[in-house]
Amino acid sequence: METCGTSCGKAAYSFLFEYDTPRIVLIRSRKVGLMNRLVQLAILGYVIGWVFVWQKGYQETDSVVSSVTTKVKGVAVTNTSQLGLRIWDVADYVIPPQGENSVFIMTNVIITLNQTQGRCPELPDKTTRCQSDADCEEGYSGIHSNGVQTGRCVVYNPAEPANKTKTCEVFAWCPVEDDEKVPQPAFLKGAENFTLLVKNNIWYPKFNFTKRNILPNISKMYLKNCTYHAVTDSFCPIFRLGDMVEAARNNFQEMAVEGGVMGLQIKWNCDLDKPASRCVPKYTFRRIDNKDSAHTVSPGYNFRFAKYYKNADGEDSRTLIKAYGIRFDIMVFGKAGKFNIIPTMINIGSGLALFGVATVLCDIIVLYCMKKKYYYREKKYKYVEDY
Amino acid sequence: METCGTSCGKAAYSFLFEYDTPRIVLIRSRKVGLMNRLVQLAILGYVIGWVFVWQKGYQETDSVVSSVTTKVKGVAVTNTSQLGLRIWDVADYVIPPQGENSVFIMTNVIITLNQTQGRCPELPDKTTRCQSDADCEEGYSGIHSNGVQTGRCVVYNPAEPANKTKTCEVFAWCPVEDDEKVPQPAFLKGAENFTLLVKNNIWYPKFNFTKRNILPNISKMYLKNCTYHAVTDSFCPIFRLGDMVEAARNNFQEMAVEGGVMGLQIKWNCDLDKPASRCVPKYTFRRIDNKDSAHTVSPGYNFRFAKYYKNADGEDSRTLIKAYGIRFDIMVFGKAGKFNIIPTMINIGSGLALFGVATVLCDIIVLYCMKKKYYYREKKYKYVEDY
Amino acid sequence: METCGTSCGKAAYSFLFEYDTPRIVLIRSRKVGLMNRLVQLAILGYVIGWVFVWQKGYQETDSVVSSVTTKVKGVAVTNTSQLGLRIWDVADYVIPPQGENSVFIMTNVIITLNQTQGRCPELPDKTTRCQSDADCEEGYSGIHSNGVQTGRCVVYNPAEPANKTKTCEVFAWCPVEDDEKVPQPAFLKGAENFTLLVKNNIWYPKFNFTKRNILPNISKMYLKNCTYHAVTDSFCPIFRLGDMVEAARNNFQEMAVEGGVMGLQIKWNCDLDKPASRCVPKYTFRRIDNKDSAHTVSPGYNFRFAKYYKNADGEDSRTLIKAYGIRFDIMVFGKAGKFNIIPTMINIGSGLALFGVATVLCDIIVLYCMKKKYYYREKKYKYVEDY
C-alpha cells in the first residue's frame, strides 16, 4: 500500500489527465488518398444505404400475435335421387361450426343413411374378398377395415343378384360405407359463390400495438356489399371462395370434388416509425395440399362424422357423412419494426469496425505495391530491437 | 520457389516474431484527458449498463412453444315461453366441446325449433319485400338469403292477419330464422359466474426447458377453491368469466348480449440464468373484437349450428341455433433468454468499436478547437511528400 | 464564404488527396510477437470456427409457418352391460371430427343415457349430503353442481333401498352423471393400434420456401403400409398411437384410463444454403400433461359433450358423454437459415473489433510486465506537455 502511495497516485493522475492519440503518417499521395476515401465511401454507403435505409437495421422487431374469427355466407341447392331436393345453409356445410384459425366448407359428400350396429359384408377389395369362411378370420380387424370380422364369408351385394362377389362379414355400423366413387361433379357446386368474412386482430406485444384488418376508414355500407379484389378492393375482408381458389391458380370445381386445403395468408409488415395508418394487411392465397404429385396418399381433404338418431323403440342409428371440402387456413404472420438504440448501436459499432478494413487495404498497397514502398515503410515503422 | 526462399522465410519470420503496436502521442492536458475519459466512461456505461444489464445483450433468446387445455364449470337456469324452465350445463353451452387455444361459451341464443326443408316466405327486408310474383325471380339466391326463391310472392306472417307484408317465397329450412331482435338481457346471464380452468404447458426447444402454469408450490386443495385475482391469487389458473371481462374494462352483461372475443394473454418471459422457479406466467386480459366502432359489420361474435332429428316417419328436421357468446382466445407468448457466447461477443465487439468514437471526438477537439492546435498537429502527424 | 475560399479548398484537397495511416513501432521480440499472433489466431478461430461454421452467423433466419391435417384409422369393439356389443369407428371416437393442429381420440368414456330436464337427487359429496330440507338452499348452485337446488332433501339411490344416503334435490339433466369411478381398464383398449396420418406443410415466408412432410422420394405404395419407426422408418408420417406414447416413455393402457395430452413435435431446421432435399422433418414425442405430480387438479384429459334426441312426443333428451382420451397436439417449429450480407457483416465487423483486444493485451504485457518496459514505452509514446 505504502509503495503504491506515490506510484499509484501518479498512475491515476496520468490515467485521468493525459490524452493518448495515435501518431499518424500523412502521405501526400493523390492515388492512395483517393483510393482510401473511395473504400471508406463504399463502406459508409453500405452501412447507411443498405443496413440502415434498406434493411432498417436501426429497428427492433417483434412477431405478431393474432386472433381470427370467420363467418361464411351462402346457400346451395341440390337434387339427388338419394336425398331429393335439398337446401344447404351455413349450419349444414360448415363443420365444426366455428374454428380458430381455419374454417371448413363442405363441397362434396358421401352419405350413408340409417347405419345401425350389426353384421354385414365388408366392402370388396384385395384383402376382404373370400371364397369360403376359411378365408375370413374371426376377430380380425385391419387398419382399413370398417369393423371386426365374424369369420363368415357372405355375398356382398344381395340387391344385385347378378353380382356374386363374396366378402368377409364384419360386425360394424351396417351397411358399410361405399366410398369407391366420389360424386363428380361436386355435390355442392354452388359453394363457389359462398363468401368468407375474415376478422383479424393483431397485436405486437413489445410495442403494445394493435390493429384490425377492418381498417378504420372502411364504412359499414362498403363492408355490406364489397368483395375482395387484389387491385380494386384490396382491403375488403370478404372473400368469394371461387376467387380465392382462382388466385392460387387452381380450378374450384376440380378442387371441390376431392377437397383440399387453402392458405389465406395475411401479412402484416409494419414500420411503426411511420404512421399507424400505413400498417395494413396484405392478402395472398396458396394451395397447401399436394395436388398434382403422383404419390399422394388420400389426396384432397376429407373427414368422417356422424349424426346420431334414436328410433321410436330406442335403438341407435346414425347417418355417416364423409365430407370432402376445402379447409381455409388463415395464416397470419409478419414483423413490426421500431427504432431502438441497441440494434442501432450494434450496427454503428460494426460499421465503424469495418472502416478499419479501408486502412488495412490501403496500407497493403502503400507498403507492398508502390514504387516508394521502402520509403513509406521507413516512415511508418520504427524498429525496436529486443535481442 | 527459389526466389521466395529467402524473402518468404524472412517475411514469415518477421510476421511471427515481430510485434507491431501503434505509436502514441501522450498529450498532458487536463481538459482533453478528462474529456476523453468521460466519453469512454459514457460508452462503457452504455455497453455494460444498457446493453448487458438492462437489455440482457449477453443472452440468446428463444420463442415459446405452447399447449393449452381448458375446462369450464358452472350451470345456468333459464325460463322462457319458448323453452320453458331449462337448465344449461357445460355440454349445452360449450361449443365445440373442446378447442385448442380457445373456448367458446354461449351467453345468448336465438333458437328456431322444428325446421324442415320446404317453402316459406323470406324474412322481410329491402330486397325480399314484394308486391307481386313479378318482383321475385325464380332460382335467385342472394348472399344474405336463407334459401332459393321460388318466384312466388306470399304474405309474410299468416299468424298475424293484420300484418299484410308480402315477401318472396323461398325453398329453405322452414320456418326461416328471425334474428332481427337479439334477446336482451342476455339469455344465459348466469354465465358471469362460470369459471374457466386453463392448463398451459410451455416449452423452449432451444433450451429444452418446460414449465406448467400450475406451479409446483400450488397445492391440490388450493386449486379446488381458488379464483384468479390480479393481486391476491395471481397464480391461480381458474378464472371467473365476469372477472376477466371486467379486467378488460368491459361490462359482462353488455358483452353477453351480442357476444365478443376476449384475449386471455399468458406472458412467459423467463431469464433462464436465474432459478427456474422465477419463470412464472403473467396473465392479462384484453377485448379483441371491435366494440365501440361505429362501422362494424356483424358486431360481437356469433355463429350458427343445428341439431338434427329424425321424425318417427323418417323425415329430417333440425333445431337451428344462432349462438352468441364469448370466445376466449388463450394467447401464449414470451421469450426466454440464456447466456450465450455469440451475442455476448457481438455486443462486446461492437462496444469496443464504439470506443474508437471517443478518440475521433477528442482528436477533433485537440486538432481543430484548441489554441495550441498547430503544435499538437505537428506532434501527431508526420508529413511525407509523394510528389 | 470568402474566408473559406482558400482554407476550405485546402482542407478538401488534403481530405481527398492525403492518406493517413498510424505510425507503428515494430518490436523485434520473439515472445511478444508470438503471443500477439496466438491471441489473434484464437480470435480468428473463434470468429471463423464458432460464429461462422458452427453457429452459421452468416445466415439470416426465419420462423416456420405451418399447416397440419390429420387422419385417424382403426376400429375397436367393446362389450358392456350398459351398451351391449358395440363397434367404434373414426366417426365415433374422434371428437370434433377435424381439428387444426390437434386431434382427440377417445379412449375411455362415462355414458349417461337418456337424460331429461327434471328434478333428481344430486351426487353425494361433502356439500350435497343433507339430513333435512333445511340443509338445502333453494336456488343455490355451486361451481361443482350439476344443477340448481330445489330446496328439498331426498334419498339418493332409490334403486338400492339399503342405501339411505340423502342428498339435496336439484333441477338438472336427470339422472345426474356419476363419474366417481372411471372404468378400468380403459373402455377402448384397442385404441393402442389405431394409426394417425399427419400431413404437414411448412412455409418459410422470408425465403418463399415450402415443403411437405411427405417427402418426394416416398412412394404411394410405401405410404399405404408403413408405420413410423425412429430408426427404420423415420420419414413415414403414419404413427401408431401406442408407439407414440411409448416413445414418450409412458404406458398406453395407463394413459388411456384418465386420458392425457401428447405432443407430436415436428422440427424443421433447414439450412437453405444446402440442397432443399436435406431439409427434412424430425419427429419427437413428449407427454405434455402432468402425470405423476401429486397436486394435479383434474388429472388426465377429458371433456363432456352430449348427443341430443327428440322423443316421439317432441320431448328433448340427451346422452351425456364424458370422454376421456388422448389429445395429440402437433407442434411444428424450426428455423431456416440462408446466407445474408447483413448478419455476415455484423459478425465480421464485431470480429475485427475483437482483434483490437489482441493489441491491448500485448501492449499491457510489453509496457508493464517486461524488463525493458521503460525502453519500449519511450519508443511507443511521445510526450507532449500542455502546462
PDB file of N, CA, C and O in Angstrom, chain A residues 13 15 17-19 21-24 26 28 67-68 71 75 87 89 92 98-100 199 201 212 216 341 345 372 376 382, chain B residues 23 25 27-30 37 46 50 100-101 117 141 173 288 295 298 301-302 308 318 327 329 363 380 382 384-387:
ATOM      1  N   TYR A  13      -3.187   9.760 -11.837  1.00  0.00           N
ATOM      2  CA  TYR A  13      -3.095  11.112 -12.362  1.00  0.00           C
ATOM      3  C   TYR A  13      -2.905  11.090 -13.880  1.00  0.00           C
ATOM      4  O   TYR A  13      -3.623  11.749 -14.629  1.00  0.00           O
ATOM      5  N   PHE A  15      -3.507   8.634 -15.847  1.00  0.00           N
ATOM      6  CA  PHE A  15      -4.649   7.987 -16.492  1.00  0.00           C
ATOM      7  C   PHE A  15      -5.749   9.016 -16.769  1.00  0.00           C
ATOM      8  O   PHE A  15      -6.378   9.026 -17.817  1.00  0.00           O
ATOM      9  N   PHE A  17      -5.459  12.517 -16.608  1.00  0.00           N
ATOM     10  CA  PHE A  17      -5.183  13.831 -17.207  1.00  0.00           C
ATOM     11  C   PHE A  17      -4.299  13.771 -18.435  1.00  0.00           C
ATOM     12  O   PHE A  17      -3.809  14.798 -18.891  1.00  0.00           O
ATOM     13  N   GLU A  18      -4.015  12.596 -18.932  1.00  0.00           N
ATOM     14  CA  GLU A  18      -3.249  12.507 -20.153  1.00  0.00           C
ATOM     15  C   GLU A  18      -4.131  11.960 -21.273  1.00  0.00           C
ATOM     16  O   GLU A  18      -4.934  11.057 -21.061  1.00  0.00           O
ATOM     17  N   TYR A  19      -3.928  12.512 -22.449  1.00  0.00           N
ATOM     18  CA  TYR A  19      -4.723  12.040 -23.567  1.00  0.00           C
ATOM     19  C   TYR A  19      -3.803  11.385 -24.586  1.00  0.00           C
ATOM     20  O   TYR A  19      -2.821  11.991 -25.018  1.00  0.00           O
ATOM     21  N   THR A  21      -3.288   9.702 -28.253  1.00  0.00           N
ATOM     22  CA  THR A  21      -3.866   9.585 -29.586  1.00  0.00           C
ATOM     23  C   THR A  21      -2.780   9.038 -30.497  1.00  0.00           C
ATOM     24  O   THR A  21      -1.612   9.358 -30.341  1.00  0.00           O
ATOM     25  N   PRO A  22      -3.148   8.148 -31.425  1.00  0.00           N
ATOM     26  CA  PRO A  22      -2.098   7.530 -32.239  1.00  0.00           C
ATOM     27  C   PRO A  22      -1.385   8.563 -33.104  1.00  0.00           C
ATOM     28  O   PRO A  22      -1.969   9.561 -33.511  1.00  0.00           O
ATOM     29  N   ARG A  23      -0.111   8.280 -33.342  1.00  0.00           N
ATOM     30  CA  ARG A  23       0.635   9.155 -34.248  1.00  0.00           C
ATOM     31  C   ARG A  23       0.384   8.674 -35.671  1.00  0.00           C
ATOM     32  O   ARG A  23       0.313   7.491 -35.940  1.00  0.00           O
ATOM     33  N   ILE A  24       0.269   9.628 -36.542  1.00  0.00           N
ATOM     34  CA  ILE A  24      -0.167   9.325 -37.900  1.00  0.00           C
ATOM     35  C   ILE A  24       0.901   9.772 -38.892  1.00  0.00           C
ATOM     36  O   ILE A  24       1.543  10.818 -38.709  1.00  0.00           O
ATOM     37  N   LEU A  26       1.092  11.153 -42.544  1.00  0.00           N
ATOM     38  CA  LEU A  26       0.210  11.688 -43.571  1.00  0.00           C
ATOM     39  C   LEU A  26       0.941  11.597 -44.889  1.00  0.00           C
ATOM     40  O   LEU A  26       1.938  12.296 -45.106  1.00  0.00           O
ATOM     41  N   ARG A  28       1.149  12.353 -48.638  1.00  0.00           N
ATOM     42  CA  ARG A  28       0.526  13.227 -49.634  1.00  0.00           C
ATOM     43  C   ARG A  28       0.602  12.550 -50.997  1.00  0.00           C
ATOM     44  O   ARG A  28       1.461  12.836 -51.804  1.00  0.00           O
ATOM     45  N   SER A  67     -55.488 -13.031 -33.624  1.00  0.00           N
ATOM     46  CA  SER A  67     -56.747 -13.698 -33.327  1.00  0.00           C
ATOM     47  C   SER A  67     -57.645 -13.568 -34.546  1.00  0.00           C
ATOM     48  O   SER A  67     -57.757 -12.485 -35.125  1.00  0.00           O
ATOM     49  N   VAL A  68     -58.273 -14.673 -34.943  1.00  0.00           N
ATOM     50  CA  VAL A  68     -59.053 -14.687 -36.173  1.00  0.00           C
ATOM     51  C   VAL A  68     -60.466 -15.184 -35.892  1.00  0.00           C
ATOM     52  O   VAL A  68     -60.648 -16.152 -35.156  1.00  0.00           O
ATOM     53  N   LYS A  71     -66.722 -15.893 -40.800  1.00  0.00           N
ATOM     54  CA  LYS A  71     -68.150 -16.103 -40.990  1.00  0.00           C
ATOM     55  C   LYS A  71     -68.405 -16.386 -42.464  1.00  0.00           C
ATOM     56  O   LYS A  71     -67.997 -15.620 -43.326  1.00  0.00           O
ATOM     57  N   VAL A  75     -76.093 -20.038 -49.667  1.00  0.00           N
ATOM     58  CA  VAL A  75     -76.877 -21.272 -49.646  1.00  0.00           C
ATOM     59  C   VAL A  75     -76.705 -21.977 -50.975  1.00  0.00           C
ATOM     60  O   VAL A  75     -76.419 -21.349 -51.988  1.00  0.00           O
ATOM     61  N   ILE A  87     -81.899 -28.096 -49.569  1.00  0.00           N
ATOM     62  CA  ILE A  87     -81.186 -26.832 -49.464  1.00  0.00           C
ATOM     63  C   ILE A  87     -80.095 -26.996 -48.408  1.00  0.00           C
ATOM     64  O   ILE A  87     -80.276 -27.699 -47.420  1.00  0.00           O
ATOM     65  N   ASP A  89     -77.513 -24.815 -45.947  1.00  0.00           N
ATOM     66  CA  ASP A  89     -77.083 -23.494 -45.483  1.00  0.00           C
ATOM     67  C   ASP A  89     -75.886 -23.631 -44.541  1.00  0.00           C
ATOM     68  O   ASP A  89     -75.364 -24.720 -44.336  1.00  0.00           O
ATOM     69  N   ASP A  92     -75.365 -26.355 -42.176  1.00  0.00           N
ATOM     70  CA  ASP A  92     -75.228 -27.694 -42.752  1.00  0.00           C
ATOM     71  C   ASP A  92     -73.808 -27.963 -43.259  1.00  0.00           C
ATOM     72  O   ASP A  92     -73.315 -29.074 -43.149  1.00  0.00           O
ATOM     73  N   GLN A  98     -67.533 -23.535 -35.672  1.00  0.00           N
ATOM     74  CA  GLN A  98     -66.576 -22.451 -35.518  1.00  0.00           C
ATOM     75  C   GLN A  98     -65.201 -23.027 -35.232  1.00  0.00           C
ATOM     76  O   GLN A  98     -65.053 -24.004 -34.520  1.00  0.00           O
ATOM     77  N   GLY A  99     -64.205 -22.449 -35.850  1.00  0.00           N
ATOM     78  CA  GLY A  99     -62.839 -22.873 -35.632  1.00  0.00           C
ATOM     79  C   GLY A  99     -62.021 -21.721 -35.106  1.00  0.00           C
ATOM     80  O   GLY A  99     -62.566 -20.702 -34.731  1.00  0.00           O
ATOM     81  N   GLU A 100     -60.707 -21.947 -35.037  1.00  0.00           N
ATOM     82  CA  GLU A 100     -59.867 -20.877 -34.536  1.00  0.00           C
ATOM     83  C   GLU A 100     -59.230 -20.111 -35.683  1.00  0.00           C
ATOM     84  O   GLU A 100     -59.566 -18.973 -35.949  1.00  0.00           O
ATOM     85  N   LYS A 199     -62.301 -11.758 -39.862  1.00  0.00           N
ATOM     86  CA  LYS A 199     -61.950 -10.654 -38.963  1.00  0.00           C
ATOM     87  C   LYS A 199     -60.654 -11.022 -38.266  1.00  0.00           C
ATOM     88  O   LYS A 199     -60.566 -12.070 -37.630  1.00  0.00           O
ATOM     89  N   ASN A 201     -57.490  -9.644 -35.783  1.00  0.00           N
ATOM     90  CA  ASN A 201     -56.961  -8.630 -34.868  1.00  0.00           C
ATOM     91  C   ASN A 201     -55.525  -9.015 -34.556  1.00  0.00           C
ATOM     92  O   ASN A 201     -55.260 -10.138 -34.141  1.00  0.00           O
ATOM     93  N   ARG A 212     -56.772  -3.929 -36.505  1.00  0.00           N
ATOM     94  CA  ARG A 212     -57.707  -4.873 -37.094  1.00  0.00           C
ATOM     95  C   ARG A 212     -57.587  -4.831 -38.606  1.00  0.00           C
ATOM     96  O   ARG A 212     -57.168  -3.824 -39.171  1.00  0.00           O
ATOM     97  N   PRO A 216     -60.006   1.473 -40.191  1.00  0.00           N
ATOM     98  CA  PRO A 216     -60.942   2.494 -39.683  1.00  0.00           C
ATOM     99  C   PRO A 216     -61.610   3.313 -40.776  1.00  0.00           C
ATOM    100  O   PRO A 216     -62.701   3.851 -40.567  1.00  0.00           O
ATOM    101  N   ILE A 341     -32.348   1.721 -29.678  1.00  0.00           N
ATOM    102  CA  ILE A 341     -30.946   2.125 -29.602  1.00  0.00           C
ATOM    103  C   ILE A 341     -29.988   0.938 -29.745  1.00  0.00           C
ATOM    104  O   ILE A 341     -28.912   1.065 -30.315  1.00  0.00           O
ATOM    105  N   MET A 345     -26.902   0.769 -32.298  1.00  0.00           N
ATOM    106  CA  MET A 345     -25.526   0.839 -31.827  1.00  0.00           C
ATOM    107  C   MET A 345     -24.711  -0.355 -32.305  1.00  0.00           C
ATOM    108  O   MET A 345     -23.546  -0.207 -32.666  1.00  0.00           O
ATOM    109  N   LYS A 372       7.635   3.501 -54.128  1.00  0.00           N
ATOM    110  CA  LYS A 372       8.352   4.084 -52.984  1.00  0.00           C
ATOM    111  C   LYS A 372       8.113   3.312 -51.691  1.00  0.00           C
ATOM    112  O   LYS A 372       8.191   3.875 -50.601  1.00  0.00           O
ATOM    113  N   TYR A 376       8.117   4.602 -47.647  1.00  0.00           N
ATOM    114  CA  TYR A 376       6.940   4.693 -46.782  1.00  0.00           C
ATOM    115  C   TYR A 376       7.083   3.821 -45.532  1.00  0.00           C
ATOM    116  O   TYR A 376       6.737   4.220 -44.431  1.00  0.00           O
ATOM    117  N   LYS A 382       8.932   2.103 -36.959  1.00  0.00           N
ATOM    118  CA  LYS A 382      10.131   2.415 -36.193  1.00  0.00           C
ATOM    119  C   LYS A 382      10.556   1.073 -35.612  1.00  0.00           C
ATOM    120  O   LYS A 382       9.759   0.405 -34.958  1.00  0.00           O
TER     121      LYS A 382
ATOM    122  N   ARG B  23       2.207   3.855 -32.515  1.00  0.00           N
ATOM    123  CA  ARG B  23       2.920   4.857 -31.720  1.00  0.00           C
ATOM    124  C   ARG B  23       1.919   5.916 -31.285  1.00  0.00           C
ATOM    125  O   ARG B  23       1.001   6.278 -32.018  1.00  0.00           O
ATOM    126  N   VAL B  25       0.932   9.600 -29.264  1.00  0.00           N
ATOM    127  CA  VAL B  25       1.314  10.873 -28.663  1.00  0.00           C
ATOM    128  C   VAL B  25       0.568  10.987 -27.357  1.00  0.00           C
ATOM    129  O   VAL B  25      -0.641  10.795 -27.324  1.00  0.00           O
ATOM    130  N   ILE B  27      -0.627  13.420 -24.731  1.00  0.00           N
ATOM    131  CA  ILE B  27      -0.771  14.855 -24.518  1.00  0.00           C
ATOM    132  C   ILE B  27      -1.123  15.097 -23.066  1.00  0.00           C
ATOM    133  O   ILE B  27      -2.142  14.605 -22.578  1.00  0.00           O
ATOM    134  N   ARG B  28      -0.270  15.803 -22.383  1.00  0.00           N
ATOM    135  CA  ARG B  28      -0.517  16.055 -20.959  1.00  0.00           C
ATOM    136  C   ARG B  28      -1.404  17.267 -20.820  1.00  0.00           C
ATOM    137  O   ARG B  28      -0.946  18.360 -20.557  1.00  0.00           O
ATOM    138  N   SER B  29      -2.725  17.031 -21.020  1.00  0.00           N
ATOM    139  CA  SER B  29      -3.655  18.149 -20.922  1.00  0.00           C
ATOM    140  C   SER B  29      -4.823  17.695 -20.050  1.00  0.00           C
ATOM    141  O   SER B  29      -5.441  16.672 -20.300  1.00  0.00           O
ATOM    142  N   ARG B  30      -5.078  18.452 -18.979  1.00  0.00           N
ATOM    143  CA  ARG B  30      -6.155  18.044 -18.073  1.00  0.00           C
ATOM    144  C   ARG B  30      -7.492  18.021 -18.779  1.00  0.00           C
ATOM    145  O   ARG B  30      -8.265  17.078 -18.669  1.00  0.00           O
ATOM    146  N   ARG B  37     -11.665  10.551 -21.046  1.00  0.00           N
ATOM    147  CA  ARG B  37     -12.107   9.510 -20.098  1.00  0.00           C
ATOM    148  C   ARG B  37     -13.607   9.551 -19.899  1.00  0.00           C
ATOM    149  O   ARG B  37     -14.254   8.513 -19.730  1.00  0.00           O
ATOM    150  N   TYR B  46     -22.843   2.749 -21.236  1.00  0.00           N
ATOM    151  CA  TYR B  46     -23.889   2.304 -22.142  1.00  0.00           C
ATOM    152  C   TYR B  46     -23.770   0.815 -22.426  1.00  0.00           C
ATOM    153  O   TYR B  46     -24.747   0.066 -22.325  1.00  0.00           O
ATOM    154  N   TRP B  50     -26.647  -0.581 -20.181  1.00  0.00           N
ATOM    155  CA  TRP B  50     -27.839  -0.709 -21.011  1.00  0.00           C
ATOM    156  C   TRP B  50     -27.869  -2.043 -21.746  1.00  0.00           C
ATOM    157  O   TRP B  50     -28.771  -2.843 -21.568  1.00  0.00           O
ATOM    158  N   GLU B 100     -58.579 -25.832 -29.178  1.00  0.00           N
ATOM    159  CA  GLU B 100     -57.148 -25.907 -28.968  1.00  0.00           C
ATOM    160  C   GLU B 100     -56.671 -24.774 -28.080  1.00  0.00           C
ATOM    161  O   GLU B 100     -56.280 -24.972 -26.955  1.00  0.00           O
ATOM    162  N   ASN B 101     -56.737 -23.575 -28.610  1.00  0.00           N
ATOM    163  CA  ASN B 101     -56.309 -22.435 -27.820  1.00  0.00           C
ATOM    164  C   ASN B 101     -57.465 -21.506 -27.516  1.00  0.00           C
ATOM    165  O   ASN B 101     -57.254 -20.390 -27.098  1.00  0.00           O
ATOM    166  N   GLN B 117     -87.166 -28.939 -44.438  1.00  0.00           N
ATOM    167  CA  GLN B 117     -86.968 -28.433 -45.786  1.00  0.00           C
ATOM    168  C   GLN B 117     -88.328 -28.187 -46.428  1.00  0.00           C
ATOM    169  O   GLN B 117     -89.213 -29.048 -46.373  1.00  0.00           O
ATOM    170  N   SER B 141     -80.769 -16.435 -55.496  1.00  0.00           N
ATOM    171  CA  SER B 141     -80.343 -16.595 -54.106  1.00  0.00           C
ATOM    172  C   SER B 141     -79.222 -15.602 -53.841  1.00  0.00           C
ATOM    173  O   SER B 141     -78.133 -15.719 -54.399  1.00  0.00           O
ATOM    174  N   TRP B 173     -84.823 -24.164 -45.205  1.00  0.00           N
ATOM    175  CA  TRP B 173     -85.225 -24.778 -43.944  1.00  0.00           C
ATOM    176  C   TRP B 173     -86.306 -23.874 -43.376  1.00  0.00           C
ATOM    177  O   TRP B 173     -86.044 -22.711 -43.092  1.00  0.00           O
ATOM    178  N   ILE B 288     -60.825  -8.280 -27.759  1.00  0.00           N
ATOM    179  CA  ILE B 288     -60.215  -8.304 -29.073  1.00  0.00           C
ATOM    180  C   ILE B 288     -61.130  -7.757 -30.150  1.00  0.00           C
ATOM    181  O   ILE B 288     -60.689  -7.079 -31.053  1.00  0.00           O
ATOM    182  N   HIS B 295     -68.493   1.666 -37.331  1.00  0.00           N
ATOM    183  CA  HIS B 295     -68.590   0.910 -38.579  1.00  0.00           C
ATOM    184  C   HIS B 295     -68.136  -0.527 -38.391  1.00  0.00           C
ATOM    185  O   HIS B 295     -67.086  -0.940 -38.854  1.00  0.00           O
ATOM    186  N   SER B 298     -71.520  -6.993 -38.637  1.00  0.00           N
ATOM    187  CA  SER B 298     -71.821  -8.067 -37.691  1.00  0.00           C
ATOM    188  C   SER B 298     -71.013  -7.919 -36.411  1.00  0.00           C
ATOM    189  O   SER B 298     -70.019  -8.593 -36.211  1.00  0.00           O
ATOM    190  N   TYR B 301     -69.868 -11.550 -31.524  1.00  0.00           N
ATOM    191  CA  TYR B 301     -69.403 -12.820 -32.053  1.00  0.00           C
ATOM    192  C   TYR B 301     -70.531 -13.826 -31.999  1.00  0.00           C
ATOM    193  O   TYR B 301     -71.133 -14.029 -30.941  1.00  0.00           O
ATOM    194  N   ASN B 302     -70.850 -14.421 -33.106  1.00  0.00           N
ATOM    195  CA  ASN B 302     -71.891 -15.447 -33.121  1.00  0.00           C
ATOM    196  C   ASN B 302     -71.661 -16.381 -34.275  1.00  0.00           C
ATOM    197  O   ASN B 302     -70.910 -16.082 -35.196  1.00  0.00           O
ATOM    198  N   TYR B 308     -79.779 -32.106 -35.438  1.00  0.00           N
ATOM    199  CA  TYR B 308     -80.616 -32.784 -36.412  1.00  0.00           C
ATOM    200  C   TYR B 308     -81.422 -33.892 -35.753  1.00  0.00           C
ATOM    201  O   TYR B 308     -80.887 -34.634 -34.918  1.00  0.00           O
ATOM    202  N   ARG B 318     -84.613 -30.105 -37.971  1.00  0.00           N
ATOM    203  CA  ARG B 318     -83.466 -29.634 -37.195  1.00  0.00           C
ATOM    204  C   ARG B 318     -83.872 -28.479 -36.323  1.00  0.00           C
ATOM    205  O   ARG B 318     -84.896 -27.801 -36.565  1.00  0.00           O
ATOM    206  N   ARG B 327     -65.904 -15.790 -26.938  1.00  0.00           N
ATOM    207  CA  ARG B 327     -64.820 -16.718 -27.232  1.00  0.00           C
ATOM    208  C   ARG B 327     -63.585 -16.227 -26.510  1.00  0.00           C
ATOM    209  O   ARG B 327     -63.176 -15.074 -26.654  1.00  0.00           O
ATOM    210  N   ASP B 329     -59.806 -16.482 -26.373  1.00  0.00           N
ATOM    211  CA  ASP B 329     -58.611 -16.936 -27.075  1.00  0.00           C
ATOM    212  C   ASP B 329     -57.446 -16.907 -26.093  1.00  0.00           C
ATOM    213  O   ASP B 329     -57.104 -15.836 -25.576  1.00  0.00           O
ATOM    214  N   ASP B 363      -9.858  13.888 -30.808  1.00  0.00           N
ATOM    215  CA  ASP B 363      -8.919  14.343 -31.832  1.00  0.00           C
ATOM    216  C   ASP B 363      -9.427  15.608 -32.500  1.00  0.00           C
ATOM    217  O   ASP B 363      -8.682  16.568 -32.707  1.00  0.00           O
ATOM    218  N   LYS B 380       1.393  15.048 -33.782  1.00  0.00           N
ATOM    219  CA  LYS B 380       0.652  13.848 -34.159  1.00  0.00           C
ATOM    220  C   LYS B 380       1.003  13.402 -35.577  1.00  0.00           C
ATOM    221  O   LYS B 380       1.166  12.218 -35.844  1.00  0.00           O
ATOM    222  N   LYS B 382       3.093  13.273 -39.194  1.00  0.00           N
ATOM    223  CA  LYS B 382       4.398  13.344 -39.837  1.00  0.00           C
ATOM    224  C   LYS B 382       4.067  13.389 -41.329  1.00  0.00           C
ATOM    225  O   LYS B 382       3.364  12.524 -41.840  1.00  0.00           O
ATOM    226  N   VAL B 384       4.658  13.171 -45.216  1.00  0.00           N
ATOM    227  CA  VAL B 384       5.509  12.500 -46.178  1.00  0.00           C
ATOM    228  C   VAL B 384       5.079  12.970 -47.563  1.00  0.00           C
ATOM    229  O   VAL B 384       3.914  12.820 -47.921  1.00  0.00           O
ATOM    230  N   GLU B 385       5.979  13.526 -48.291  1.00  0.00           N
ATOM    231  CA  GLU B 385       5.628  14.042 -49.609  1.00  0.00           C
ATOM    232  C   GLU B 385       5.789  12.949 -50.656  1.00  0.00           C
ATOM    233  O   GLU B 385       6.714  12.161 -50.620  1.00  0.00           O
ATOM    234  N   ASP B 386       4.841  12.928 -51.578  1.00  0.00           N
ATOM    235  CA  ASP B 386       4.915  11.926 -52.626  1.00  0.00           C
ATOM    236  C   ASP B 386       5.322  12.542 -53.955  1.00  0.00           C
ATOM    237  O   ASP B 386       5.813  11.860 -54.844  1.00  0.00           O
ATOM    238  N   TYR B 387       5.107  13.874 -54.045  1.00  0.00           N
ATOM    239  CA  TYR B 387       5.311  14.464 -55.363  1.00  0.00           C
ATOM    240  C   TYR B 387       6.170  15.730 -55.279  1.00  0.00           C
ATOM    241  O   TYR B 387       6.182  16.409 -54.271  1.00  0.00           O
TER     242      TYR B 387
END
